[in-house]
Amino acid sequence: MVLSLNDLIAMLIFPGFFFLILMAFFLEWLDRKVVAKVQDRYGPLMAGPAGILQPIADFIKLLSKEDIVPRGANKVLLTAGPILMVALPLTALLFVPIDGQSAIVDFEGSLIAVLFILILTTQLVLLIGWASANVFAAEGSMRSALQMLSYEIPLALTAICPALMAGSLSLSEIYRAQAELGWPFLAYLPPLGAISFLVFLTCSLAELERVPFDAPEAETEIVAGWMTELTGRRLALVKLGRNLDFLLMASLMASLYLGDPITPSLPLLAPAAFILKTLACAGIMSFARGLVARFRIDQALRLFWTYIIPISVGVLVATKLALLLA
Amino acid sequence: MGLLRWARAVSPWILHFNTGACNACDIEVVAALTPRFDVERFGALKVGSPRHADILVVTGPVTRESEPRLRRLYEQMPEPKLVMAVGTCAISGGVFAGCYNVRGGVINVLGKADMMVPGCPPRPEAILEGLIKLVERLRGIKKR
């Protein structure tokens, strides 16, 4: 395979690594600002215009701090974990059509690959927590693993619904199929697409360990959960990785549910429209953080196993039936 | 190193520890986080783990019981780290100085306090001003 200059630019600058990392920082700023607005505060204000450089300042500061590995902790895992934490979502983001037309790496089955990478990220959380040799970290990672057992099933089931409609497992293909359909999958056979979207949104919140499913890092109960023992560079990388995860889930939502018939054929508007959709999805998730309280881990499990999983199975069956009858 | 200085100055993450205060200073510290005062404007976040913190905010006279815990929290924080004593008790022991169970202020135990905010309790504005002055010192700006 020959790499052309265009491929290299796409990979490294837009819509590749440079853009994705900047976008991840921007999303953290947006998240903090939205939550601050909900709580009638200003949020970050001093770092750059309107505090937009705040996440970058945090990142640089954390990089420069002392690096502590507690006695008894597994140094190899604590080093490899944060690096993989950044590398995995970055890889998955290459499969998402960020430029609104086609992903950098596009193949039949990229949706499955992304779902697989999401599971791997949670496994990493488990490994980091266990390697930290700290009771709070262990407790946090156990909660994270427990939560994964509940949200992973409906997440995959609902992500399959748009794929069924498109007849393809490639994310770019699903995005394009909605253009051919004429409207986003969100509005598909109302309220079928909308229910599917809501279930996917709930599972994304759980996947990202965000409020109301942030029991794995519940600050008021278990210090900082599985991140308790991370300092300096390790914490900086983990935070960046989690922002990339946030970007990944928001862009997944945009590509699975928010395709539209007009923009994908226009060269400049397509990336802009896709990024706006991603920001809207991220905004919804940030808004939820300002609005709701935390579920206890058993409440979260009960919610998923008694309500969300049956609903997701129902939505999947209904979508298949609708396609058969159409 | 201008970039590093700037980054440290706009992102002071604080860890709050009560060494035996009567809760008045604690309420004022927490009030500094609320919408009316909003310490996040200056980039400050209240973190749960000492491993993530830059500034240790201590309230209350250091009692014999809390002394080893204060020491351990301070040792668990990664360098560079700063200590901020909020309230008269945390500075010197206040009215409890000389009690059989009180070791005095933070400075008597840790040997340092980078910023002292007097008051019983200090108002949230005073705590914010202390934080800002500490941050300005980090940045290398000297004001009067």
Tab-separated table of C-alpha atoms in Angstrom:
chain	number	residue	atom	x	y	z
A	1	MET	CA	0.000	0.000	0.000
A	2	VAL	CA	1.367	3.382	-1.022
A	3	LEU	CA	0.768	6.318	1.278
A	4	SER	CA	0.181	9.565	-0.587
A	5	LEU	CA	0.675	13.016	0.931
A	6	ASN	CA	-3.092	13.446	1.107
A	7	ASP	CA	-3.448	10.259	3.142
A	8	LEU	CA	-0.738	11.475	5.483
A	9	ILE	CA	-2.448	14.844	5.974
A	10	ALA	CA	-5.776	13.112	6.535
A	11	MET	CA	-4.196	10.793	9.085
A	12	LEU	CA	-2.136	13.355	11.022
A	13	ILE	CA	-3.934	16.679	10.688
A	14	PHE	CA	-7.546	16.702	9.474
A	15	PRO	CA	-9.574	14.669	10.310
A	16	GLY	CA	-6.717	12.784	11.931
A	17	PHE	CA	-4.821	12.853	15.211
A	18	PHE	CA	-4.119	16.590	15.555
A	19	PHE	CA	-7.724	17.583	14.934
A	20	LEU	CA	-9.114	14.785	17.101
A	21	ILE	CA	-6.962	15.703	20.103
A	22	LEU	CA	-7.824	19.402	19.790
A	23	MET	CA	-11.467	18.422	19.472
A	24	ALA	CA	-11.215	16.268	22.621
A	25	PHE	CA	-9.832	19.245	24.581
A	26	PHE	CA	-12.569	21.459	23.146
A	27	LEU	CA	-15.237	18.975	24.255
A	28	GLU	CA	-13.906	19.023	27.829
A	29	TRP	CA	-14.091	22.821	27.838
A	30	LEU	CA	-17.618	22.668	26.406
A	31	ASP	CA	-18.592	20.101	29.044
A	32	ARG	CA	-17.317	22.247	31.905
A	33	LYS	CA	-18.945	25.370	30.488
A	34	VAL	CA	-22.324	23.684	29.945
A	35	VAL	CA	-22.365	22.245	33.472
A	36	ALA	CA	-21.345	25.650	34.864
A	37	LYS	CA	-24.163	27.348	32.946
A	38	VAL	CA	-26.677	24.808	34.262
A	39	GLN	CA	-25.475	25.567	37.789
A	40	ASP	CA	-25.594	29.348	37.121
A	41	ARG	CA	-21.802	29.726	37.256
A	42	TYR	CA	-19.254	30.989	34.733
A	43	GLY	CA	-16.972	27.979	34.565
A	44	PRO	CA	-13.334	28.338	33.423
A	45	LEU	CA	-12.684	31.968	32.533
A	46	MET	CA	-9.026	32.841	32.990
A	47	ALA	CA	-7.116	30.533	30.629
A	48	GLY	CA	-7.386	32.091	27.182
A	49	PRO	CA	-10.567	33.691	25.818
A	50	ALA	CA	-13.511	32.414	27.928
A	51	GLY	CA	-11.182	29.793	29.415
A	52	ILE	CA	-11.004	27.802	26.198
A	53	LEU	CA	-7.383	26.822	26.889
A	54	GLN	CA	-8.269	25.379	30.324
A	55	PRO	CA	-8.064	21.666	29.330
A	56	ILE	CA	-4.732	22.276	27.567
A	57	ALA	CA	-3.374	24.087	30.649
A	58	ASP	CA	-4.528	21.167	32.850
A	59	PHE	CA	-2.818	18.745	30.477
A	60	ILE	CA	0.505	20.637	30.454
A	61	LYS	CA	0.424	21.071	34.233
A	62	LEU	CA	-0.232	17.368	34.814
A	63	LEU	CA	2.570	16.420	32.415
A	64	SER	CA	5.014	18.434	34.533
A	65	LYS	CA	3.989	17.024	37.901
A	66	GLU	CA	5.890	14.459	39.935
A	67	ASP	CA	5.391	10.867	38.852
A	68	ILE	CA	4.583	8.569	41.775
A	69	VAL	CA	4.172	4.799	41.562
A	70	PRO	CA	2.978	3.448	44.922
A	71	ARG	CA	4.830	0.558	46.523
A	72	GLY	CA	3.170	-2.718	45.537
A	73	ALA	CA	1.692	-1.322	42.347
A	74	ASN	CA	2.380	-2.917	38.995
A	75	LYS	CA	4.546	-0.374	37.214
A	76	VAL	CA	4.317	-1.962	33.769
A	77	LEU	CA	0.513	-1.971	33.783
A	78	LEU	CA	0.347	1.536	35.236
A	79	THR	CA	2.563	2.757	32.380
A	80	ALA	CA	0.950	0.814	29.547
A	81	GLY	CA	-2.609	1.445	30.712
A	82	PRO	CA	-2.723	5.240	30.249
A	83	ILE	CA	-0.925	5.024	26.880
A	84	LEU	CA	-3.453	2.472	25.597
A	85	MET	CA	-6.203	4.592	27.106
A	86	VAL	CA	-5.317	7.281	24.528
A	87	ALA	CA	-4.370	4.945	21.682
A	88	LEU	CA	-7.574	2.859	21.670
A	89	PRO	CA	-10.149	5.655	21.211
A	90	LEU	CA	-7.827	7.390	18.711
A	91	THR	CA	-7.804	4.178	16.662
A	92	ALA	CA	-11.569	3.839	16.913
A	93	LEU	CA	-12.040	7.467	15.825
A	94	LEU	CA	-10.275	6.682	12.531
A	95	PHE	CA	-13.256	4.420	11.678
A	96	VAL	CA	-15.782	7.246	12.194
A	97	PRO	CA	-16.643	9.509	9.224
A	98	ILE	CA	-15.545	12.755	10.930
A	99	ASP	CA	-15.357	14.588	7.566
A	100	GLY	CA	-19.004	13.728	6.937
A	101	GLN	CA	-18.287	11.603	3.881
A	102	SER	CA	-16.008	8.677	4.498
A	103	ALA	CA	-13.850	7.523	7.414
A	104	ILE	CA	-10.040	7.475	7.043
A	105	VAL	CA	-10.108	3.711	7.577
A	106	ASP	CA	-13.310	2.365	6.125
A	107	PHE	CA	-14.118	-1.320	5.938
A	108	GLU	CA	-17.124	-3.614	6.241
A	109	GLY	CA	-17.464	-4.268	9.979
A	110	SER	CA	-15.935	-1.073	11.401
A	111	LEU	CA	-18.967	-0.753	13.713
A	112	ILE	CA	-18.103	-4.113	15.281
A	113	ALA	CA	-14.465	-3.029	15.621
A	114	VAL	CA	-15.503	0.158	17.426
A	115	LEU	CA	-17.776	-1.772	19.812
A	116	PHE	CA	-14.880	-4.156	20.495
A	117	ILE	CA	-12.531	-1.243	21.250
A	118	LEU	CA	-15.116	0.189	23.665
A	119	ILE	CA	-15.059	-3.073	25.618
A	120	LEU	CA	-11.240	-3.069	25.608
A	121	THR	CA	-11.246	0.445	27.121
A	122	THR	CA	-13.336	-0.788	30.034
A	123	GLN	CA	-10.996	-3.754	30.481
A	124	LEU	CA	-8.138	-1.249	30.720
A	125	VAL	CA	-9.983	0.544	33.518
A	126	LEU	CA	-10.198	-2.774	35.350
A	127	LEU	CA	-6.468	-3.410	34.823
A	128	ILE	CA	-5.397	0.083	35.940
A	129	GLY	CA	-7.550	-0.120	39.062
A	130	TRP	CA	-6.223	-3.534	39.950
A	131	ALA	CA	-2.584	-2.584	39.246
A	132	SER	CA	-2.809	0.483	41.519
A	133	ALA	CA	-2.677	-1.606	44.728
A	134	ASN	CA	-5.237	0.626	46.394
A	135	VAL	CA	-8.586	-0.394	47.878
A	136	PHE	CA	-10.426	2.593	46.422
A	137	ALA	CA	-8.971	1.986	42.974
A	138	ALA	CA	-9.877	-1.715	43.169
A	139	GLU	CA	-13.415	-0.894	44.283
A	140	GLY	CA	-13.797	1.618	41.460
A	141	SER	CA	-12.594	-0.775	38.802
A	142	MET	CA	-14.851	-3.557	40.118
A	143	ARG	CA	-17.822	-1.210	39.817
A	144	SER	CA	-16.694	-0.299	36.314
A	145	ALA	CA	-16.563	-3.986	35.333
A	146	LEU	CA	-19.982	-4.641	36.910
A	147	GLN	CA	-21.439	-1.721	35.003
A	148	MET	CA	-19.924	-2.996	31.769
A	149	LEU	CA	-21.792	-6.286	32.190
A	150	SER	CA	-25.045	-4.339	32.051
A	151	TYR	CA	-24.649	-1.600	29.422
A	152	GLU	CA	-22.559	-3.461	26.847
A	153	ILE	CA	-25.508	-5.619	25.673
A	154	PRO	CA	-28.082	-2.864	24.965
A	155	LEU	CA	-25.317	-0.673	23.489
A	156	ALA	CA	-24.479	-3.302	20.885
A	157	LEU	CA	-28.133	-4.216	20.253
A	158	THR	CA	-29.217	-0.630	19.589
A	159	ALA	CA	-26.128	0.147	17.495
A	160	ILE	CA	-27.180	-2.741	15.241
A	161	CYS	CA	-30.584	-1.086	14.464
A	162	PRO	CA	-29.192	1.582	12.063
A	163	ALA	CA	-26.882	-1.072	10.618
A	164	LEU	CA	-29.931	-3.268	9.848
A	165	MET	CA	-31.592	-0.358	8.067
A	166	ALA	CA	-28.424	0.383	6.079
A	167	GLY	CA	-27.682	-3.278	5.393
A	168	SER	CA	-24.036	-2.676	6.242
A	169	LEU	CA	-21.718	-2.761	9.236
A	170	SER	CA	-19.466	0.036	8.029
A	171	LEU	CA	-19.968	3.348	9.874
A	172	SER	CA	-19.444	5.482	6.756
A	173	GLU	CA	-21.906	3.268	4.860
A	174	ILE	CA	-24.534	3.663	7.621
A	175	TYR	CA	-24.068	7.445	7.551
A	176	ARG	CA	-24.487	7.454	3.760
A	177	ALA	CA	-27.503	5.133	3.886
A	178	GLN	CA	-29.381	7.719	5.946
A	179	ALA	CA	-28.796	10.239	3.138
A	180	GLU	CA	-30.410	7.784	0.727
A	181	LEU	CA	-33.232	7.135	3.193
A	182	GLY	CA	-33.957	10.874	3.155
A	183	TRP	CA	-34.021	11.495	6.912
A	184	PRO	CA	-31.856	10.662	9.952
A	185	PHE	CA	-32.330	7.294	11.631
A	186	LEU	CA	-33.425	9.273	14.706
A	187	ALA	CA	-36.686	9.992	12.822
A	188	TYR	CA	-36.968	6.470	11.383
A	189	LEU	CA	-40.522	5.060	11.806
A	190	PRO	CA	-41.279	7.286	14.803
A	191	PRO	CA	-40.817	6.567	17.626
A	192	LEU	CA	-38.651	3.524	16.795
A	193	GLY	CA	-35.496	5.456	15.844
A	194	ALA	CA	-35.940	7.864	18.750
A	195	ILE	CA	-36.257	5.046	21.315
A	196	SER	CA	-33.160	3.415	19.855
A	197	PHE	CA	-31.331	6.761	20.152
A	198	LEU	CA	-32.400	7.231	23.764
A	199	VAL	CA	-31.208	3.746	24.720
A	200	PHE	CA	-27.912	4.377	22.928
A	201	LEU	CA	-27.561	7.712	24.763
A	202	THR	CA	-28.160	6.076	28.159
A	203	CYS	CA	-25.630	3.350	27.394
A	204	SER	CA	-23.116	5.981	26.226
A	205	LEU	CA	-23.420	7.782	29.555
A	206	ALA	CA	-22.714	4.470	31.302
A	207	GLU	CA	-19.854	3.652	28.932
A	208	LEU	CA	-18.248	7.047	29.611
A	209	GLU	CA	-18.850	6.644	33.371
A	210	ARG	CA	-20.552	10.009	33.400
A	211	VAL	CA	-23.319	11.194	35.716
A	212	PRO	CA	-25.729	9.447	36.454
A	213	PHE	CA	-23.577	6.334	35.966
A	214	ASP	CA	-20.353	7.596	37.538
A	215	ALA	CA	-20.318	5.149	40.463
A	216	PRO	CA	-16.867	3.829	39.332
A	217	GLU	CA	-15.280	7.169	40.198
A	218	ALA	CA	-17.763	8.446	42.764
A	219	GLU	CA	-15.753	11.205	44.415
A	220	THR	CA	-17.901	11.370	47.537
A	221	GLU	CA	-17.581	7.634	48.245
A	222	ILE	CA	-14.338	6.176	46.945
A	223	VAL	CA	-11.904	9.127	46.574
A	224	ALA	CA	-11.420	9.131	42.779
A	225	GLY	CA	-12.301	5.498	42.004
A	226	TRP	CA	-9.922	3.653	39.711
A	227	MET	CA	-7.955	6.873	39.040
A	228	THR	CA	-7.048	7.374	42.711
A	229	GLU	CA	-3.346	6.456	42.436
A	230	LEU	CA	-2.608	8.040	39.071
A	231	THR	CA	-0.329	11.086	39.157
A	232	GLY	CA	1.289	13.437	36.673
A	233	ARG	CA	1.758	12.065	33.184
A	234	ARG	CA	-0.384	9.002	33.787
A	235	LEU	CA	-3.338	11.085	34.924
A	236	ALA	CA	-2.826	13.515	32.019
A	237	LEU	CA	-3.000	10.662	29.503
A	238	VAL	CA	-5.996	9.042	31.204
A	239	LYS	CA	-7.874	12.352	31.196
A	240	LEU	CA	-7.058	12.899	27.516
A	241	GLY	CA	-8.139	9.326	26.770
A	242	ARG	CA	-11.458	9.873	28.494
A	243	ASN	CA	-12.041	13.062	26.516
A	244	LEU	CA	-11.296	11.125	23.330
A	245	ASP	CA	-13.779	8.491	24.503
A	246	PHE	CA	-16.333	11.254	24.949
A	247	LEU	CA	-15.642	12.467	21.406
A	248	LEU	CA	-15.881	8.886	20.146
A	249	MET	CA	-19.307	8.257	21.683
A	250	ALA	CA	-20.648	11.640	20.505
A	251	SER	CA	-19.403	11.086	16.953
A	252	LEU	CA	-20.751	7.511	16.967
A	253	MET	CA	-24.157	8.905	17.895
A	254	ALA	CA	-23.886	11.487	15.120
A	255	SER	CA	-22.940	8.905	12.492
A	256	LEU	CA	-25.461	6.233	13.547
A	257	TYR	CA	-28.500	8.419	14.186
A	258	LEU	CA	-28.057	11.898	12.712
A	259	GLY	CA	-27.311	11.391	9.014
A	260	ASP	CA	-29.021	13.849	6.699
A	261	PRO	CA	-29.763	13.870	2.938
A	262	ILE	CA	-28.278	17.275	2.032
A	263	THR	CA	-24.780	17.755	3.453
A	264	PRO	CA	-22.836	14.532	2.635
A	265	SER	CA	-22.571	15.463	-1.054
A	266	LEU	CA	-21.250	18.990	-0.385
A	267	PRO	CA	-17.461	19.175	0.077
A	268	LEU	CA	-17.047	21.850	2.781
A	269	LEU	CA	-20.403	21.612	4.497
A	270	ALA	CA	-20.125	17.875	5.147
A	271	PRO	CA	-17.348	18.059	7.817
A	272	ALA	CA	-18.906	21.160	9.383
A	273	ALA	CA	-22.328	19.501	9.624
A	274	PHE	CA	-20.870	16.322	11.114
A	275	ILE	CA	-18.869	18.251	13.723
A	276	LEU	CA	-21.928	20.305	14.654
A	277	LYS	CA	-23.935	17.110	15.127
A	278	THR	CA	-21.142	15.683	17.290
A	279	LEU	CA	-21.105	18.837	19.420
A	280	ALA	CA	-24.885	18.657	19.810
A	281	CYS	CA	-24.663	15.050	21.063
A	282	ALA	CA	-21.843	16.005	23.451
A	283	GLY	CA	-23.948	18.939	24.630
A	284	ILE	CA	-26.846	16.613	25.487
A	285	MET	CA	-24.515	14.401	27.537
A	286	SER	CA	-23.002	17.432	29.334
A	287	PHE	CA	-26.461	18.781	30.049
A	288	ALA	CA	-27.362	15.460	31.668
A	289	ARG	CA	-24.324	15.841	33.960
A	290	GLY	CA	-25.682	19.125	35.282
A	291	LEU	CA	-29.221	17.855	35.730
A	292	VAL	CA	-29.203	14.460	37.422
A	293	ALA	CA	-27.784	12.756	40.500
A	294	ARG	CA	-25.799	9.533	40.695
A	295	PHE	CA	-27.261	6.029	40.636
A	296	ARG	CA	-25.880	3.587	43.173
A	297	ILE	CA	-24.154	0.714	41.390
A	298	ASP	CA	-26.985	-1.740	42.222
A	299	GLN	CA	-29.583	0.763	41.015
A	300	ALA	CA	-27.693	1.191	37.748
A	301	LEU	CA	-27.534	-2.585	37.261
A	302	ARG	CA	-31.237	-2.989	38.033
A	303	LEU	CA	-32.135	-0.163	35.637
A	304	PHE	CA	-30.226	-1.791	32.798
A	305	TRP	CA	-31.247	-5.404	33.345
A	306	THR	CA	-34.944	-4.807	34.056
A	307	TYR	CA	-35.722	-1.943	31.648
A	308	ILE	CA	-33.046	-1.032	29.137
A	309	ILE	CA	-32.121	-4.527	27.904
A	310	PRO	CA	-35.746	-5.623	27.219
A	311	ILE	CA	-36.397	-2.296	25.470
A	312	SER	CA	-33.302	-2.675	23.306
A	313	VAL	CA	-34.302	-6.242	22.320
A	314	GLY	CA	-37.794	-4.972	21.477
A	315	VAL	CA	-36.421	-2.129	19.344
A	316	LEU	CA	-34.146	-4.506	17.461
A	317	VAL	CA	-36.991	-6.957	16.734
A	318	ALA	CA	-39.323	-4.124	15.711
A	319	THR	CA	-36.727	-2.675	13.340
A	320	LYS	CA	-36.181	-6.063	11.714
A	321	LEU	CA	-39.944	-6.631	11.361
A	322	ALA	CA	-40.443	-3.151	9.888
A	323	LEU	CA	-37.715	-3.839	7.335
A	324	LEU	CA	-39.257	-7.213	6.427
A	325	LEU	CA	-42.716	-5.698	5.942
A	326	ALA	CA	-41.494	-2.656	4.006
B	1	MET	CA	9.446	27.848	31.026
B	2	GLY	CA	6.783	30.532	30.545
B	3	LEU	CA	4.283	27.995	29.232
B	4	LEU	CA	4.714	25.708	32.223
B	5	ARG	CA	4.364	28.619	34.631
B	6	TRP	CA	1.187	29.735	32.908
B	7	ALA	CA	-0.245	26.194	32.956
B	8	ARG	CA	0.459	25.823	36.684
B	9	ALA	CA	-1.017	29.217	37.442
B	10	VAL	CA	-4.332	28.701	35.654
B	11	SER	CA	-4.971	25.170	36.863
B	12	PRO	CA	-4.686	24.995	40.668
B	13	TRP	CA	-6.500	21.846	41.790
B	14	ILE	CA	-7.311	21.898	45.475
B	15	LEU	CA	-7.675	19.228	48.113
B	16	HIS	CA	-9.579	20.297	51.186
B	17	PHE	CA	-8.683	18.776	54.553
B	18	ASN	CA	-10.283	19.533	57.904
B	19	THR	CA	-7.738	19.009	60.698
B	20	GLY	CA	-10.237	19.619	63.479
B	21	ALA	CA	-12.061	22.798	62.547
B	22	CYS	CA	-15.419	23.788	63.987
B	23	ASN	CA	-16.863	23.556	60.434
B	24	ALA	CA	-17.165	27.306	59.939
B	25	CYS	CA	-14.103	27.573	57.688
B	26	ASP	CA	-15.189	24.419	55.830
B	27	ILE	CA	-18.522	25.965	54.972
B	28	GLU	CA	-16.745	29.067	53.692
B	29	VAL	CA	-14.349	26.951	51.591
B	30	VAL	CA	-17.270	25.051	50.091
B	31	ALA	CA	-19.105	28.340	49.554
B	32	ALA	CA	-16.197	29.454	47.377
B	33	LEU	CA	-17.152	26.643	44.960
B	34	THR	CA	-20.790	27.688	44.705
B	35	PRO	CA	-22.324	29.816	41.908
B	36	ARG	CA	-21.970	33.078	43.813
B	37	PHE	CA	-18.172	32.849	44.089
B	38	ASP	CA	-17.322	30.085	41.587
B	39	VAL	CA	-13.678	29.237	42.132
B	40	GLU	CA	-13.687	27.285	38.833
B	41	ARG	CA	-13.373	30.643	37.031
B	42	PHE	CA	-9.678	30.514	37.969
B	43	GLY	CA	-9.350	26.928	36.764
B	44	ALA	CA	-9.492	25.485	40.268
B	45	LEU	CA	-11.126	22.095	40.703
B	46	LYS	CA	-11.841	20.409	44.006
B	47	VAL	CA	-10.381	16.920	43.668
B	48	GLY	CA	-10.919	13.876	45.868
B	49	SER	CA	-7.507	12.241	45.667
B	50	PRO	CA	-4.310	13.811	47.068
B	51	ARG	CA	-2.505	12.302	44.053
B	52	HIS	CA	-4.328	14.738	41.763
B	53	ALA	CA	-4.012	17.864	43.893
B	54	ASP	CA	-1.724	20.902	43.643
B	55	ILE	CA	-2.840	22.864	46.678
B	56	LEU	CA	-3.660	21.436	50.097
B	57	VAL	CA	-6.266	23.637	51.735
B	58	VAL	CA	-6.189	23.096	55.503
B	59	THR	CA	-8.848	24.334	57.888
B	60	GLY	CA	-8.781	24.084	61.666
B	61	PRO	CA	-6.161	23.696	64.389
B	62	VAL	CA	-3.999	20.615	63.869
B	63	THR	CA	-4.954	18.184	66.618
B	64	ARG	CA	-2.763	15.302	67.761
B	65	GLU	CA	-5.247	12.920	66.170
B	66	SER	CA	-5.164	14.563	62.749
B	67	GLU	CA	-1.429	15.342	62.672
B	68	PRO	CA	-0.235	12.026	61.137
B	69	ARG	CA	-3.075	12.146	58.614
B	70	LEU	CA	-2.168	15.684	57.566
B	71	ARG	CA	1.465	14.608	57.159
B	72	ARG	CA	0.481	11.572	55.100
B	73	LEU	CA	-1.858	13.573	52.844
B	74	TYR	CA	0.907	16.094	52.240
B	75	GLU	CA	3.421	13.353	51.463
B	76	GLN	CA	0.990	11.685	49.049
B	77	MET	CA	0.702	14.805	46.921
B	78	PRO	CA	3.017	15.024	43.899
B	79	GLU	CA	5.517	17.892	43.601
B	80	PRO	CA	5.184	20.822	43.033
B	81	LYS	CA	2.722	21.216	45.917
B	82	LEU	CA	1.534	24.149	47.957
B	83	VAL	CA	-0.192	24.509	51.307
B	84	MET	CA	-2.859	27.059	52.075
B	85	ALA	CA	-3.972	27.651	55.663
B	86	VAL	CA	-7.531	28.948	55.812
B	87	GLY	CA	-8.702	30.523	59.059
B	88	THR	CA	-6.928	31.690	62.184
B	89	CYS	CA	-6.909	28.180	63.686
B	90	ALA	CA	-5.072	26.690	60.710
B	91	ILE	CA	-2.524	29.513	60.858
B	92	SER	CA	-1.618	29.406	64.531
B	93	GLY	CA	-4.063	27.227	66.401
B	94	GLY	CA	-6.238	30.242	67.112
B	95	VAL	CA	-8.146	30.134	70.374
B	96	PHE	CA	-7.141	26.478	70.714
B	97	ALA	CA	-3.386	27.223	70.718
B	98	GLY	CA	-1.782	25.695	73.797
B	99	CYS	CA	-4.534	23.143	74.388
B	100	TYR	CA	-3.286	19.731	75.498
B	101	ASN	CA	-4.521	18.107	72.258
B	102	VAL	CA	-3.549	20.783	69.738
B	103	ARG	CA	-0.195	20.938	67.931
B	104	GLY	CA	-0.747	24.508	66.724
B	105	GLY	CA	-1.127	25.611	63.118
B	106	VAL	CA	-0.174	23.941	59.847
B	107	ILE	CA	3.192	25.662	59.929
B	108	ASN	CA	4.028	23.943	63.233
B	109	VAL	CA	3.438	20.517	61.677
B	110	LEU	CA	4.424	20.737	58.004
B	111	GLY	CA	6.983	23.504	58.502
B	112	LYS	CA	5.433	25.530	55.709
B	113	ALA	CA	2.310	27.370	54.655
B	114	ASP	CA	2.524	29.140	51.317
B	115	MET	CA	-0.558	31.248	51.892
B	116	MET	CA	-2.387	32.149	55.062
B	117	VAL	CA	-5.920	33.491	55.008
B	118	PRO	CA	-6.815	34.927	58.428
B	119	GLY	CA	-10.368	35.196	59.725
B	120	CYS	CA	-12.729	33.330	61.971
B	121	PRO	CA	-14.007	32.217	59.538
B	122	PRO	CA	-12.593	34.102	56.504
B	123	ARG	CA	-15.198	35.130	53.946
B	124	PRO	CA	-15.210	33.272	50.602
B	125	GLU	CA	-13.919	36.443	48.927
B	126	ALA	CA	-10.905	36.355	51.246
B	127	ILE	CA	-10.278	32.688	50.390
B	128	LEU	CA	-10.523	33.510	46.677
B	129	GLU	CA	-8.120	36.419	47.106
B	130	GLY	CA	-5.670	34.155	48.917
B	131	LEU	CA	-5.888	31.610	46.089
B	132	ILE	CA	-5.387	34.296	43.448
B	133	LYS	CA	-2.369	35.751	45.262
B	134	LEU	CA	-0.876	32.269	45.563
B	135	VAL	CA	-1.447	31.685	41.863
B	136	GLU	CA	0.083	35.046	40.961
B	137	ARG	CA	3.162	34.123	42.953
B	138	LEU	CA	3.343	30.912	40.902
B	139	ARG	CA	3.228	32.985	37.770
B	140	GLY	CA	6.010	35.256	38.951
B	141	ILE	CA	3.888	38.396	39.058
B	142	LYS	CA	4.635	40.619	42.030
B	143	LYS	CA	1.887	42.902	43.189
B	144	ARG	CA	2.769	45.426	45.880
